[in-house]
PDB file of C-alpha atoms and ligand atoms in Angstrom:
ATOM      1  CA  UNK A 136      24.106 -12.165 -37.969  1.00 71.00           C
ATOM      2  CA  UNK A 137      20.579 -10.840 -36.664  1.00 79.00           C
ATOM      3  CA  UNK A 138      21.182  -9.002 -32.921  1.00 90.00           C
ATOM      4  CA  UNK A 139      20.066 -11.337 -30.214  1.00 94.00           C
ATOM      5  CA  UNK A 140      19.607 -11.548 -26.745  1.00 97.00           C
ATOM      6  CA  UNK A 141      19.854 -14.163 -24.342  1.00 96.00           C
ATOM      7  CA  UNK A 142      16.383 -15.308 -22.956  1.00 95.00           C
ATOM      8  CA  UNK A 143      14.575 -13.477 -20.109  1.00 96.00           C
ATOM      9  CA  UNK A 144      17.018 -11.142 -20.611  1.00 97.00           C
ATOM     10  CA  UNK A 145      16.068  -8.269 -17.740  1.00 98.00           C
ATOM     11  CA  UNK A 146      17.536  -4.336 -19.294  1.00 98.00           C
ATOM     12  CA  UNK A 147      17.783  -1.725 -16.289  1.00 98.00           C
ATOM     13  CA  UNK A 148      18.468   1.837 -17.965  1.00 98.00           C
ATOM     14  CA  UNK A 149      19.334   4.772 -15.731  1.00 98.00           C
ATOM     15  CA  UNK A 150      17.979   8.109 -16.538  1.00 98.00           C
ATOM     16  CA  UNK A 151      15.637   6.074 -18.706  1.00 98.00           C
ATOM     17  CA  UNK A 152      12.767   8.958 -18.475  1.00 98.00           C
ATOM     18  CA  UNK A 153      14.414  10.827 -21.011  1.00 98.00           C
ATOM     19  CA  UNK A 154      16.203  11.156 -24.108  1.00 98.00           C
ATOM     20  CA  UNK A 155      18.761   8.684 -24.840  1.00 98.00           C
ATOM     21  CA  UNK A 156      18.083   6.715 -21.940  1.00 98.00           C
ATOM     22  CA  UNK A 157      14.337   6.601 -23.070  1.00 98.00           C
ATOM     23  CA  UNK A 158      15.485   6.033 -26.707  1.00 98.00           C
ATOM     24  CA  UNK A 159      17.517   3.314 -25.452  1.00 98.00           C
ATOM     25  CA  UNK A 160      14.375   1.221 -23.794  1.00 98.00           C
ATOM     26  CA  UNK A 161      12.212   1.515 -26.807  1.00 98.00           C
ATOM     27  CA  UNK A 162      14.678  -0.613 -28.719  1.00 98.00           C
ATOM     28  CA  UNK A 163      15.575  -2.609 -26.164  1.00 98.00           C
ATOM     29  CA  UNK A 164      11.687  -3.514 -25.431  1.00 98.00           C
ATOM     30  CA  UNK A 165      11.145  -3.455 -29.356  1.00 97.00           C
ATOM     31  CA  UNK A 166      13.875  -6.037 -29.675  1.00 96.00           C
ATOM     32  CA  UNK A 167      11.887  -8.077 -26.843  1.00 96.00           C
ATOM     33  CA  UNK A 168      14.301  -7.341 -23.902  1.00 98.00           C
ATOM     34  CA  UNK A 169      12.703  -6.725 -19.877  1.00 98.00           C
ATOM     35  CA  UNK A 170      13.238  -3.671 -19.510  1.00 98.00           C
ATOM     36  CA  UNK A 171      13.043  -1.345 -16.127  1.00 98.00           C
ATOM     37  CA  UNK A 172      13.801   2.334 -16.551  1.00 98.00           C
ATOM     38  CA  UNK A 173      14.731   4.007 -13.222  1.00 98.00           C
ATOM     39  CA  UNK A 174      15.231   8.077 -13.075  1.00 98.00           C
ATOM     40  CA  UNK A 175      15.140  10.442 -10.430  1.00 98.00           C
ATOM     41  CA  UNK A 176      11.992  11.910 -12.241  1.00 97.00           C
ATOM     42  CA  UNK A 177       9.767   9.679 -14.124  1.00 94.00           C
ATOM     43  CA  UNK A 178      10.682   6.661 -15.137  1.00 96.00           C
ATOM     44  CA  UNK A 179       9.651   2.436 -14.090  1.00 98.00           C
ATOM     45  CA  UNK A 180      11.651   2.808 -10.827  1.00 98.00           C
ATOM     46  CA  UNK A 181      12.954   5.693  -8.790  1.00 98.00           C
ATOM     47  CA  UNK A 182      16.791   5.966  -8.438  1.00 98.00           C
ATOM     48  CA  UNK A 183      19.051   9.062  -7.173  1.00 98.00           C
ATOM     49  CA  UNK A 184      22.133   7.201  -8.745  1.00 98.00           C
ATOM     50  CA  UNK A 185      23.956   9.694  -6.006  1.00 98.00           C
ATOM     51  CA  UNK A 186      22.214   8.399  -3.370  1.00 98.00           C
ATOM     52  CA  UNK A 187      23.853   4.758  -2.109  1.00 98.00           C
ATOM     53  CA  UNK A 188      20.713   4.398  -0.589  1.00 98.00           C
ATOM     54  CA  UNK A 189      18.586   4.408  -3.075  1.00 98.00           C
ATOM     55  CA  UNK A 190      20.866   2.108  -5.559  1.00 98.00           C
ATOM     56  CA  UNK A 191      20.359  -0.439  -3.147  1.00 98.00           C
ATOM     57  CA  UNK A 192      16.722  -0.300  -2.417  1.00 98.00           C
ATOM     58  CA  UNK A 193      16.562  -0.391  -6.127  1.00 98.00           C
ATOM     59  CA  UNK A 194      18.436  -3.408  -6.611  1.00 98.00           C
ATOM     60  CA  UNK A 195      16.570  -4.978  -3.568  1.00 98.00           C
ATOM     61  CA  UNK A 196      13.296  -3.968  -5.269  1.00 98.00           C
ATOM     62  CA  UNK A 197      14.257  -5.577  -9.033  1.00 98.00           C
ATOM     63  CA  UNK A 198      16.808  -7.988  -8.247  1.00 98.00           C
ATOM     64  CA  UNK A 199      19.950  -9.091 -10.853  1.00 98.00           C
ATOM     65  CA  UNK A 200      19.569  -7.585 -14.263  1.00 98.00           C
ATOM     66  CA  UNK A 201      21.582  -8.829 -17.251  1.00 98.00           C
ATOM     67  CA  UNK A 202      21.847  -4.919 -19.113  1.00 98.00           C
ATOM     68  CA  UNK A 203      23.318  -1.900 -16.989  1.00 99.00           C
ATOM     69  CA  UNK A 204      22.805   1.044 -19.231  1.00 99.00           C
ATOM     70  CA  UNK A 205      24.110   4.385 -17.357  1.00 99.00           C
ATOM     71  CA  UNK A 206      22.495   6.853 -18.812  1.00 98.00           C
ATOM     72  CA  UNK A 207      21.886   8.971 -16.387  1.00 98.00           C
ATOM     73  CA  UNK A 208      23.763  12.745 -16.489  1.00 98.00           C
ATOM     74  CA  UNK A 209      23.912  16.139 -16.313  1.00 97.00           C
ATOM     75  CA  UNK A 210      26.016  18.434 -18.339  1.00 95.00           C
ATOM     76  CA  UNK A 211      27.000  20.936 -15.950  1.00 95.00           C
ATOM     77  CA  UNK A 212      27.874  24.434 -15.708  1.00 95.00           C
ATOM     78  CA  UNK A 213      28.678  25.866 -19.000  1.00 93.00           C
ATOM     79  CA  UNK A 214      31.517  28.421 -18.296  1.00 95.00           C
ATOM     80  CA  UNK A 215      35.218  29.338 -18.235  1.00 98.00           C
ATOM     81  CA  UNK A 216      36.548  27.098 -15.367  1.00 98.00           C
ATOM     82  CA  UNK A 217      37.951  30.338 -13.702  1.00 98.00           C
ATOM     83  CA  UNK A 218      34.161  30.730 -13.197  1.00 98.00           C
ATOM     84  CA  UNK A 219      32.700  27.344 -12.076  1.00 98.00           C
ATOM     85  CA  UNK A 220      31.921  27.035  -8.291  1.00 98.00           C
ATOM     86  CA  UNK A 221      33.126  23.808  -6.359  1.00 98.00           C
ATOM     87  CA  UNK A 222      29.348  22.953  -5.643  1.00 98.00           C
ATOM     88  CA  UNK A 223      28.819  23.161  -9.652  1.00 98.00           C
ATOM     89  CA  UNK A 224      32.196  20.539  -9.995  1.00 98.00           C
ATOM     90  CA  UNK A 225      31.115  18.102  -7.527  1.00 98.00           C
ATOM     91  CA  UNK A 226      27.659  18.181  -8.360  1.00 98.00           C
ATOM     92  CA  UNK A 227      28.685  17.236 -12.212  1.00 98.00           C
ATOM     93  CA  UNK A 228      30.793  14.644 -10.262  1.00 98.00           C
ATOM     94  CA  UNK A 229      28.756  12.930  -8.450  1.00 98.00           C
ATOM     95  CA  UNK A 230      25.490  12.504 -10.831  1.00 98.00           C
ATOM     96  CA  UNK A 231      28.529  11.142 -13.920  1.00 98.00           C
ATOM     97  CA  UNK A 232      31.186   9.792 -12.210  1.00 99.00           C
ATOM     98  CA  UNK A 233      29.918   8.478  -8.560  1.00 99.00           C
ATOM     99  CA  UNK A 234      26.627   7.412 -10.383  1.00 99.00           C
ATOM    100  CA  UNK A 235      27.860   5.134 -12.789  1.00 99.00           C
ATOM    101  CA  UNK A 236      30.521   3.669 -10.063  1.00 99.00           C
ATOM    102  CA  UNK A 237      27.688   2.879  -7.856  1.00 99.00           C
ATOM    103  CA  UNK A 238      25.335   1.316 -10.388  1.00 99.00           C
ATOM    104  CA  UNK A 239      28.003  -0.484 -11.598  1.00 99.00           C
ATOM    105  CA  UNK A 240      29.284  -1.563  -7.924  1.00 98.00           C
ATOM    106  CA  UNK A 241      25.592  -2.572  -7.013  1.00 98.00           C
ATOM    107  CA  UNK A 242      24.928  -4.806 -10.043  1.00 98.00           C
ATOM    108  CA  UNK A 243      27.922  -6.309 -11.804  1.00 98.00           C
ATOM    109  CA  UNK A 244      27.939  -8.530  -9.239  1.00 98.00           C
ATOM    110  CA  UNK A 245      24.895 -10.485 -10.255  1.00 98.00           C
ATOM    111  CA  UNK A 246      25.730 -10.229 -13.918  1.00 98.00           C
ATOM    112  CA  UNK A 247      29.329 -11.765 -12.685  1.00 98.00           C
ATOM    113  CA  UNK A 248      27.521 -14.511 -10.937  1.00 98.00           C
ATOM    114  CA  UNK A 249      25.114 -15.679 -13.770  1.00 97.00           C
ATOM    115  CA  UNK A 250      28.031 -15.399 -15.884  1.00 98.00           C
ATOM    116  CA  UNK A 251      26.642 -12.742 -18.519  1.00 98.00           C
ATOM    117  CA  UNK A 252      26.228  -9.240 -18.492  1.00 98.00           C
ATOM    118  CA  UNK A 253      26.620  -5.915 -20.429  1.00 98.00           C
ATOM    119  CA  UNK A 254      27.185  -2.660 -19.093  1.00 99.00           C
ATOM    120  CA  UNK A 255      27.304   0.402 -21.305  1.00 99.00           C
ATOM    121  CA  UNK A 256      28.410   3.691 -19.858  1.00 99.00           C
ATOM    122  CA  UNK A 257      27.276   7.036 -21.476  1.00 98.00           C
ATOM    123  CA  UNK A 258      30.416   9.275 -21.984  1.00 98.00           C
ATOM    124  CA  UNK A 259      30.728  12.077 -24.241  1.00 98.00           C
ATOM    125  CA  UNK A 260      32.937  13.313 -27.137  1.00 97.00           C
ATOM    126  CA  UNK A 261      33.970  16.193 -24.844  1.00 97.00           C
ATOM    127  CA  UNK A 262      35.575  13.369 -22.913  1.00 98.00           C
ATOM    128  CA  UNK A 263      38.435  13.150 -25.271  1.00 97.00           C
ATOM    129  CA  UNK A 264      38.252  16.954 -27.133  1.00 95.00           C
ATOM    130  CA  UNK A 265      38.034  18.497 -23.525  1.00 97.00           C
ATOM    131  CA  UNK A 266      35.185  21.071 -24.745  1.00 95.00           C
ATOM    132  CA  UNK A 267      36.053  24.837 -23.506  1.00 95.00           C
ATOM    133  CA  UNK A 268      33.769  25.943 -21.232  1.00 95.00           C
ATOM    134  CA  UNK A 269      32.435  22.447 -20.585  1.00 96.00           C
ATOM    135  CA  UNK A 270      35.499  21.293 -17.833  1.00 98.00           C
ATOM    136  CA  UNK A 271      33.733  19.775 -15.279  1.00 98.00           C
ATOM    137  CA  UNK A 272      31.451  18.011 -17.580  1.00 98.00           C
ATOM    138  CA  UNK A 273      34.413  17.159 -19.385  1.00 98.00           C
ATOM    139  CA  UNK A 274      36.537  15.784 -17.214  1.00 98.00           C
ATOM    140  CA  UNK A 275      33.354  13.656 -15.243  1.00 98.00           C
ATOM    141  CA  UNK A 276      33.051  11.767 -18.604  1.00 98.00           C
ATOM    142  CA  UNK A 277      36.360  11.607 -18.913  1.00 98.00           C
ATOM    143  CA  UNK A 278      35.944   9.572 -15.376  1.00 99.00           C
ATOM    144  CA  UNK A 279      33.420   7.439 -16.843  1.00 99.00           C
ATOM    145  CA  UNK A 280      35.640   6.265 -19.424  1.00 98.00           C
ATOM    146  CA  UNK A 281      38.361   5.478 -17.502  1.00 98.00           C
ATOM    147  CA  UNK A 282      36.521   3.538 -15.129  1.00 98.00           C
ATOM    148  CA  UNK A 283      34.834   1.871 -18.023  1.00 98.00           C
ATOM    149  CA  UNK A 284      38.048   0.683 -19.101  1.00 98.00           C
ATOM    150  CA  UNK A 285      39.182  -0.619 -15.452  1.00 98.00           C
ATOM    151  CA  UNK A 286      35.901  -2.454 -14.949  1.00 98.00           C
ATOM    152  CA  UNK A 287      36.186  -3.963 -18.564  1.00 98.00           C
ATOM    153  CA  UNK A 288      39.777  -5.391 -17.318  1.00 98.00           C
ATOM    154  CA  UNK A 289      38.175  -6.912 -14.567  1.00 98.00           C
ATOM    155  CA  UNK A 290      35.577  -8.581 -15.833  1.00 98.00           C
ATOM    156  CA  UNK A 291      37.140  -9.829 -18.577  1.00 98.00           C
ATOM    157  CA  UNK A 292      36.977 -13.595 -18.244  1.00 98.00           C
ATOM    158  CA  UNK A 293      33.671 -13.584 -16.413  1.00 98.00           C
ATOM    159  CA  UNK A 294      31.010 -13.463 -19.339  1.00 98.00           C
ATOM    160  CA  UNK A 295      30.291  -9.488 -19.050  1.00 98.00           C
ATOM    161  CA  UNK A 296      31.784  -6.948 -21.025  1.00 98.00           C
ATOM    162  CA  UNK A 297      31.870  -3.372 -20.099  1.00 99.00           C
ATOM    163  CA  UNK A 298      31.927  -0.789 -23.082  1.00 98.00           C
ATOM    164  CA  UNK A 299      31.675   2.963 -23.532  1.00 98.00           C
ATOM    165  CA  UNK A 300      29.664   5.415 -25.968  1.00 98.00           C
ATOM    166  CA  UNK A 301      30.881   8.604 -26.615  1.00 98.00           C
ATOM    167  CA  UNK A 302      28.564  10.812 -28.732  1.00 98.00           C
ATOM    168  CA  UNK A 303      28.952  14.038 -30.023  1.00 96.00           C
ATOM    169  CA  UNK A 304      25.726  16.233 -29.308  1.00 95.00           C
ATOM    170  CA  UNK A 305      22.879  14.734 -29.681  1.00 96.00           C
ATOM    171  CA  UNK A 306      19.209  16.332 -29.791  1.00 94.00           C
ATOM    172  CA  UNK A 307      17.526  15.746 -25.904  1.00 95.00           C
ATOM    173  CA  UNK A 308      15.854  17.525 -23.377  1.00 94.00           C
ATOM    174  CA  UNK A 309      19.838  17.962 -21.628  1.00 92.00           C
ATOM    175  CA  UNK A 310      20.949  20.232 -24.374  1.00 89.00           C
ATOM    176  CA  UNK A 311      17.604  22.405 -23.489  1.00 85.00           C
ATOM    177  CA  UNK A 312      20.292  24.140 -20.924  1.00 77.00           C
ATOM    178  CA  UNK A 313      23.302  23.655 -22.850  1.00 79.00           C
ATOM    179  CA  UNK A 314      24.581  27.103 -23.548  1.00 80.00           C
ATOM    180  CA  UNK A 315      24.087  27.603 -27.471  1.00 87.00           C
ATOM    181  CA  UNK A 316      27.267  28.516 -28.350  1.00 86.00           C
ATOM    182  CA  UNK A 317      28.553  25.567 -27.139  1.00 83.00           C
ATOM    183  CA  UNK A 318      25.964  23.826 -29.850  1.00 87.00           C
ATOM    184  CA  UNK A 319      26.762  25.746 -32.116  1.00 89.00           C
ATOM    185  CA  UNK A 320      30.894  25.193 -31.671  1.00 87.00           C
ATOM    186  CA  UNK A 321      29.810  21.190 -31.838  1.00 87.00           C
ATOM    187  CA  UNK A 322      28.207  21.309 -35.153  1.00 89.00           C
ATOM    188  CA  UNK A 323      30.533  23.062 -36.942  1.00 91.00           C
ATOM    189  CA  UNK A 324      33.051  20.413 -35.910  1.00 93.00           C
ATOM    190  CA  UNK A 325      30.955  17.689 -37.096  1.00 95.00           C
ATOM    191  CA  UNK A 326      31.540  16.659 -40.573  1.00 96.00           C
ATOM    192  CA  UNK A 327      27.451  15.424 -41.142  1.00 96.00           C
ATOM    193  CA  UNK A 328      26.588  19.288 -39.865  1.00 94.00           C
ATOM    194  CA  UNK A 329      23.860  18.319 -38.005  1.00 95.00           C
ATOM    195  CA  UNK A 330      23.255  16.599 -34.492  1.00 94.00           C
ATOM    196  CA  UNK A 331      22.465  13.140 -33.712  1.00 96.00           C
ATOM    197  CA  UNK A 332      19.239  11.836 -32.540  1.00 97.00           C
ATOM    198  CA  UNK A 333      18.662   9.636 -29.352  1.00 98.00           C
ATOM    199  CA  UNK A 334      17.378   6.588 -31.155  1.00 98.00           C
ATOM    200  CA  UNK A 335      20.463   6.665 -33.386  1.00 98.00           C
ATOM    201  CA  UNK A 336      22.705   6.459 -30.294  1.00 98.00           C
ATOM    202  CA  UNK A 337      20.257   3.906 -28.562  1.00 98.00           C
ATOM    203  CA  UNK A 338      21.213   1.403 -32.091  1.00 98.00           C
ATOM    204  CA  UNK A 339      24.630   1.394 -31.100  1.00 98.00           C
ATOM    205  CA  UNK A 340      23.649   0.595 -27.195  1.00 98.00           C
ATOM    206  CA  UNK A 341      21.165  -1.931 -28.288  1.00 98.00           C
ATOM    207  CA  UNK A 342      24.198  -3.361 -30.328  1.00 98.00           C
ATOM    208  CA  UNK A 343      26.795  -3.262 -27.366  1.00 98.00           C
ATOM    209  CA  UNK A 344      24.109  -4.982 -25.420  1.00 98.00           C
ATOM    210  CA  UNK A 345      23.211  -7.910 -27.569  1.00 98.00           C
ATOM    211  CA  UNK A 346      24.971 -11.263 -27.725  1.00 97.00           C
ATOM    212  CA  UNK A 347      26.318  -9.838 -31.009  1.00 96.00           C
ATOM    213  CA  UNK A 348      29.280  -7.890 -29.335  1.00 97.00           C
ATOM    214  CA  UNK A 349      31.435 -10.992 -27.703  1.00 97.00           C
ATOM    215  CA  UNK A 350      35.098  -9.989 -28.169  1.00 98.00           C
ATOM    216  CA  UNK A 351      35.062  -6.519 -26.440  1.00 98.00           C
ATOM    217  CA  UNK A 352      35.196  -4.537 -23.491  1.00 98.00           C
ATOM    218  CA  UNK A 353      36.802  -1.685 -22.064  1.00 98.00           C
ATOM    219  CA  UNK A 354      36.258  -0.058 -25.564  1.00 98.00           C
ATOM    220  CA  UNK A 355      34.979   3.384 -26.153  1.00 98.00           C
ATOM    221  CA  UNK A 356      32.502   3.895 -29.354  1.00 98.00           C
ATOM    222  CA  UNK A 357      32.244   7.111 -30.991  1.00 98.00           C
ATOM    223  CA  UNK A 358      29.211   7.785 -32.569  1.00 98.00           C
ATOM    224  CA  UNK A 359      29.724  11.771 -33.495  1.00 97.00           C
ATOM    225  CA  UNK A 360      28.552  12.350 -37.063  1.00 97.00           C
ATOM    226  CA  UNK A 361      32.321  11.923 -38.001  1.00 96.00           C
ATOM    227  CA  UNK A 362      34.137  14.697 -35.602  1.00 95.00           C
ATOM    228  CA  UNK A 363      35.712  12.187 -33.082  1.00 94.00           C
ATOM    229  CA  UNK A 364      39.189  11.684 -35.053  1.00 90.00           C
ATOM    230  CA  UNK A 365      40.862   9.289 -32.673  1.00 86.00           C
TER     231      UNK A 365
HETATM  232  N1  LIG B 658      22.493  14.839 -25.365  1.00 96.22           N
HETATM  233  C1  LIG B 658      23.778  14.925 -25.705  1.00 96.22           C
HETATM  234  O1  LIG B 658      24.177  15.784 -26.506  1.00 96.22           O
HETATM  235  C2  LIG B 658      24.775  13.960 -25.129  1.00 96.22           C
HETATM  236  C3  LIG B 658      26.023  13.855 -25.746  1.00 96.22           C
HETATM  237  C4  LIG B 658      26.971  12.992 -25.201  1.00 96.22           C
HETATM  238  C5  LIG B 658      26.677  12.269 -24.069  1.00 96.22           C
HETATM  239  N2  LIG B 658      25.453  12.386 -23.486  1.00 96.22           N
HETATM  240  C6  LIG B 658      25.206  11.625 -22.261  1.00 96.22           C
HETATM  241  O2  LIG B 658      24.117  10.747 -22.465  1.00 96.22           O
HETATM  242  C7  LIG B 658      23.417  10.572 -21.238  1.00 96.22           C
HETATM  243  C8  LIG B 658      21.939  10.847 -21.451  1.00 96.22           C
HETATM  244  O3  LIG B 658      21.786  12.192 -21.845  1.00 96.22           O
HETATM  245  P1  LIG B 658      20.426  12.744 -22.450  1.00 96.22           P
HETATM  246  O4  LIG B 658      20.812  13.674 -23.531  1.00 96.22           O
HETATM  247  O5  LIG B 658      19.509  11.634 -22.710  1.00 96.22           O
HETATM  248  O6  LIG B 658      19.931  13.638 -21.214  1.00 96.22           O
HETATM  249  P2  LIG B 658      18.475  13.866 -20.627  1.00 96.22           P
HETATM  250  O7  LIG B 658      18.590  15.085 -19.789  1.00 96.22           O
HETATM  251  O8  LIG B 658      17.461  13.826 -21.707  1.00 96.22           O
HETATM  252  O9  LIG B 658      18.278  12.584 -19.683  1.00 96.22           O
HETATM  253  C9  LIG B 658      19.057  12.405 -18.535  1.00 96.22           C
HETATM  254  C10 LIG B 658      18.210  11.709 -17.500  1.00 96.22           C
HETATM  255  O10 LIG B 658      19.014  11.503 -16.330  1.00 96.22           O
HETATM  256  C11 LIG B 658      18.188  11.692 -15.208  1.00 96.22           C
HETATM  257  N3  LIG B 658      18.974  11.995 -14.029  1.00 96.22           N
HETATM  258  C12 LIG B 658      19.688  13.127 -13.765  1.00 96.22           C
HETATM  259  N4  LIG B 658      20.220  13.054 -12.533  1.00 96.22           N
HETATM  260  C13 LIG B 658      19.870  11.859 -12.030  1.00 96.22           C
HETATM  261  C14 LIG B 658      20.123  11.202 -10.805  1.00 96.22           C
HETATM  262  N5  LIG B 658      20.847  11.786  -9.826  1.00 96.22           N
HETATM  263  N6  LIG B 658      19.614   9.976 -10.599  1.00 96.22           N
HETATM  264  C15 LIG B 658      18.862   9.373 -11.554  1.00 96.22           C
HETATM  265  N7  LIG B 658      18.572   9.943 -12.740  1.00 96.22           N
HETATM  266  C16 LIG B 658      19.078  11.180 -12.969  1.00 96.22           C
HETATM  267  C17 LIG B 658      17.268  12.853 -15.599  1.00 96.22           C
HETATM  268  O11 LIG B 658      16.119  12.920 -14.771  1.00 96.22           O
HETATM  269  C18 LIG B 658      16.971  12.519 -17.048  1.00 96.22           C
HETATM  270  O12 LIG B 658      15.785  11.748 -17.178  1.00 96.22           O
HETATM  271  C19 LIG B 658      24.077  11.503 -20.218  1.00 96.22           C
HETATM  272  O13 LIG B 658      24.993  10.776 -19.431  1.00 96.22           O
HETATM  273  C20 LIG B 658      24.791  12.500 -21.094  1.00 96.22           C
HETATM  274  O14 LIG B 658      25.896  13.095 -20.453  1.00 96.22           O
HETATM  275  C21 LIG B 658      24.494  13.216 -23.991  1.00 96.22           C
END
């Protein structure tokens, strides 16, 4: 069955300036989707997904979209926890885990009340693995998931599904200040050997976002070269 989409369908990607997120509205816009990228630097729209403020005035600005893509993130001080400063924690926190609950807070609604949407929230591998030297960036996505799987729940009987990606690393400006031993630790737990690439990831979003995917939410999909095991 080809992917489709339903008509006029409107995409809004978060952290859409970069990387996966950008990745993400090439195929979107290649597979004829609206699409609206909003970043705090670059981007269709501005958005500090931190900033309530701001979420709204976006929203206000664009309207209901039928596609939530949160890709927006940071990965966060690379160090022992011992070493990682509560403005470092929170600051992971509240770009990962109080972005994507207040993108999703501002805009399910309208998905709810046209009766379909898709929302895909950008986890990690390190979600489940718990990478050393990676806490707080673990544990955020760990957040994301979770509240991926609540919101899934939810909206279960309304027309919009909710759904997860978890990739291993993947080659994007973020990993520019990931610390390379971290990198380096990743690959050799991969089975391809290599890293993925942002428009591989942005199939699999495409995917989840398409009238294609109809009998789940709530569900995390790995896409990590083979080193996620469960
Ligand atoms: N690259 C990887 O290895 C990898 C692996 C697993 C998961 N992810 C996740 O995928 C997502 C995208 O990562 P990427 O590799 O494309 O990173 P990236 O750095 O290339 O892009 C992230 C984008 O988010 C934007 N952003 C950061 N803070 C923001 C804020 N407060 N408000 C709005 N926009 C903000 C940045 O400006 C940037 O354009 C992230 O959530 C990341 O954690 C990435």
């Amino acid at each position: 069955m080809p992917t489709t989409y339903p008509p006029d369908t409107t995409a809004l990607i978060t952290g859409g300036a970069s990387g996966i997120g950008a990745a993400c509205a090439a195929a979107l816009d290649k597979a004829g989707v609206r699409v609206i990228t909003a970043d705090i630097a670059g981007g269709d729209e501005y958005v500090d997904v931190t900033d309530p403020t701001t979420v709204t005035a976006l929203h206000e600005r664009i309207g209901a979209v039928d596609i939530l893509v949160n890709s927006a993130g940071v990965v966060g001080p690379s160090a022992p926890l011992t070493d990682v400063s509560l403005d470092e924690w929170q600051r992971t926190f509240r770009i990962n885990v109080d972005g994507t609950f207040l993108m999703c807070r501002e805009f399910a609604p309208g998905m709810v009340a046209r009766g379909w949407g898709r929302i895909v929230n950008l986890a990690s591998i390190a979600a489940k693995d718990g990478n050393p030297n990676q806490s707080a960036y673990s544990a955020s996505k760990a957040a994301v998931i979770a509240l991926t799987k609540s919101l899934g729940k939810e909206l279960a009987t309304t027309g919009v599904l909710a759904n997860v990606v978890a990739p291993a690393a993947v080659s994007t400006p973020m990993n520019a200040t990931t610390d390379p031993a971290i990198l380096a630790r990743s690959q050799q737990l991969t089975p391809m050997g290599r890293m993925g690439r942002a428009d591989e990831v942005a199939e699999l979003i495409a995917w989840l976002c398409s009238e294609s995917v109809s009998f789940s939410t709530g569900a995390v999909y790995d896409i990590s070269g083979g080193r996620a095991s469960y």
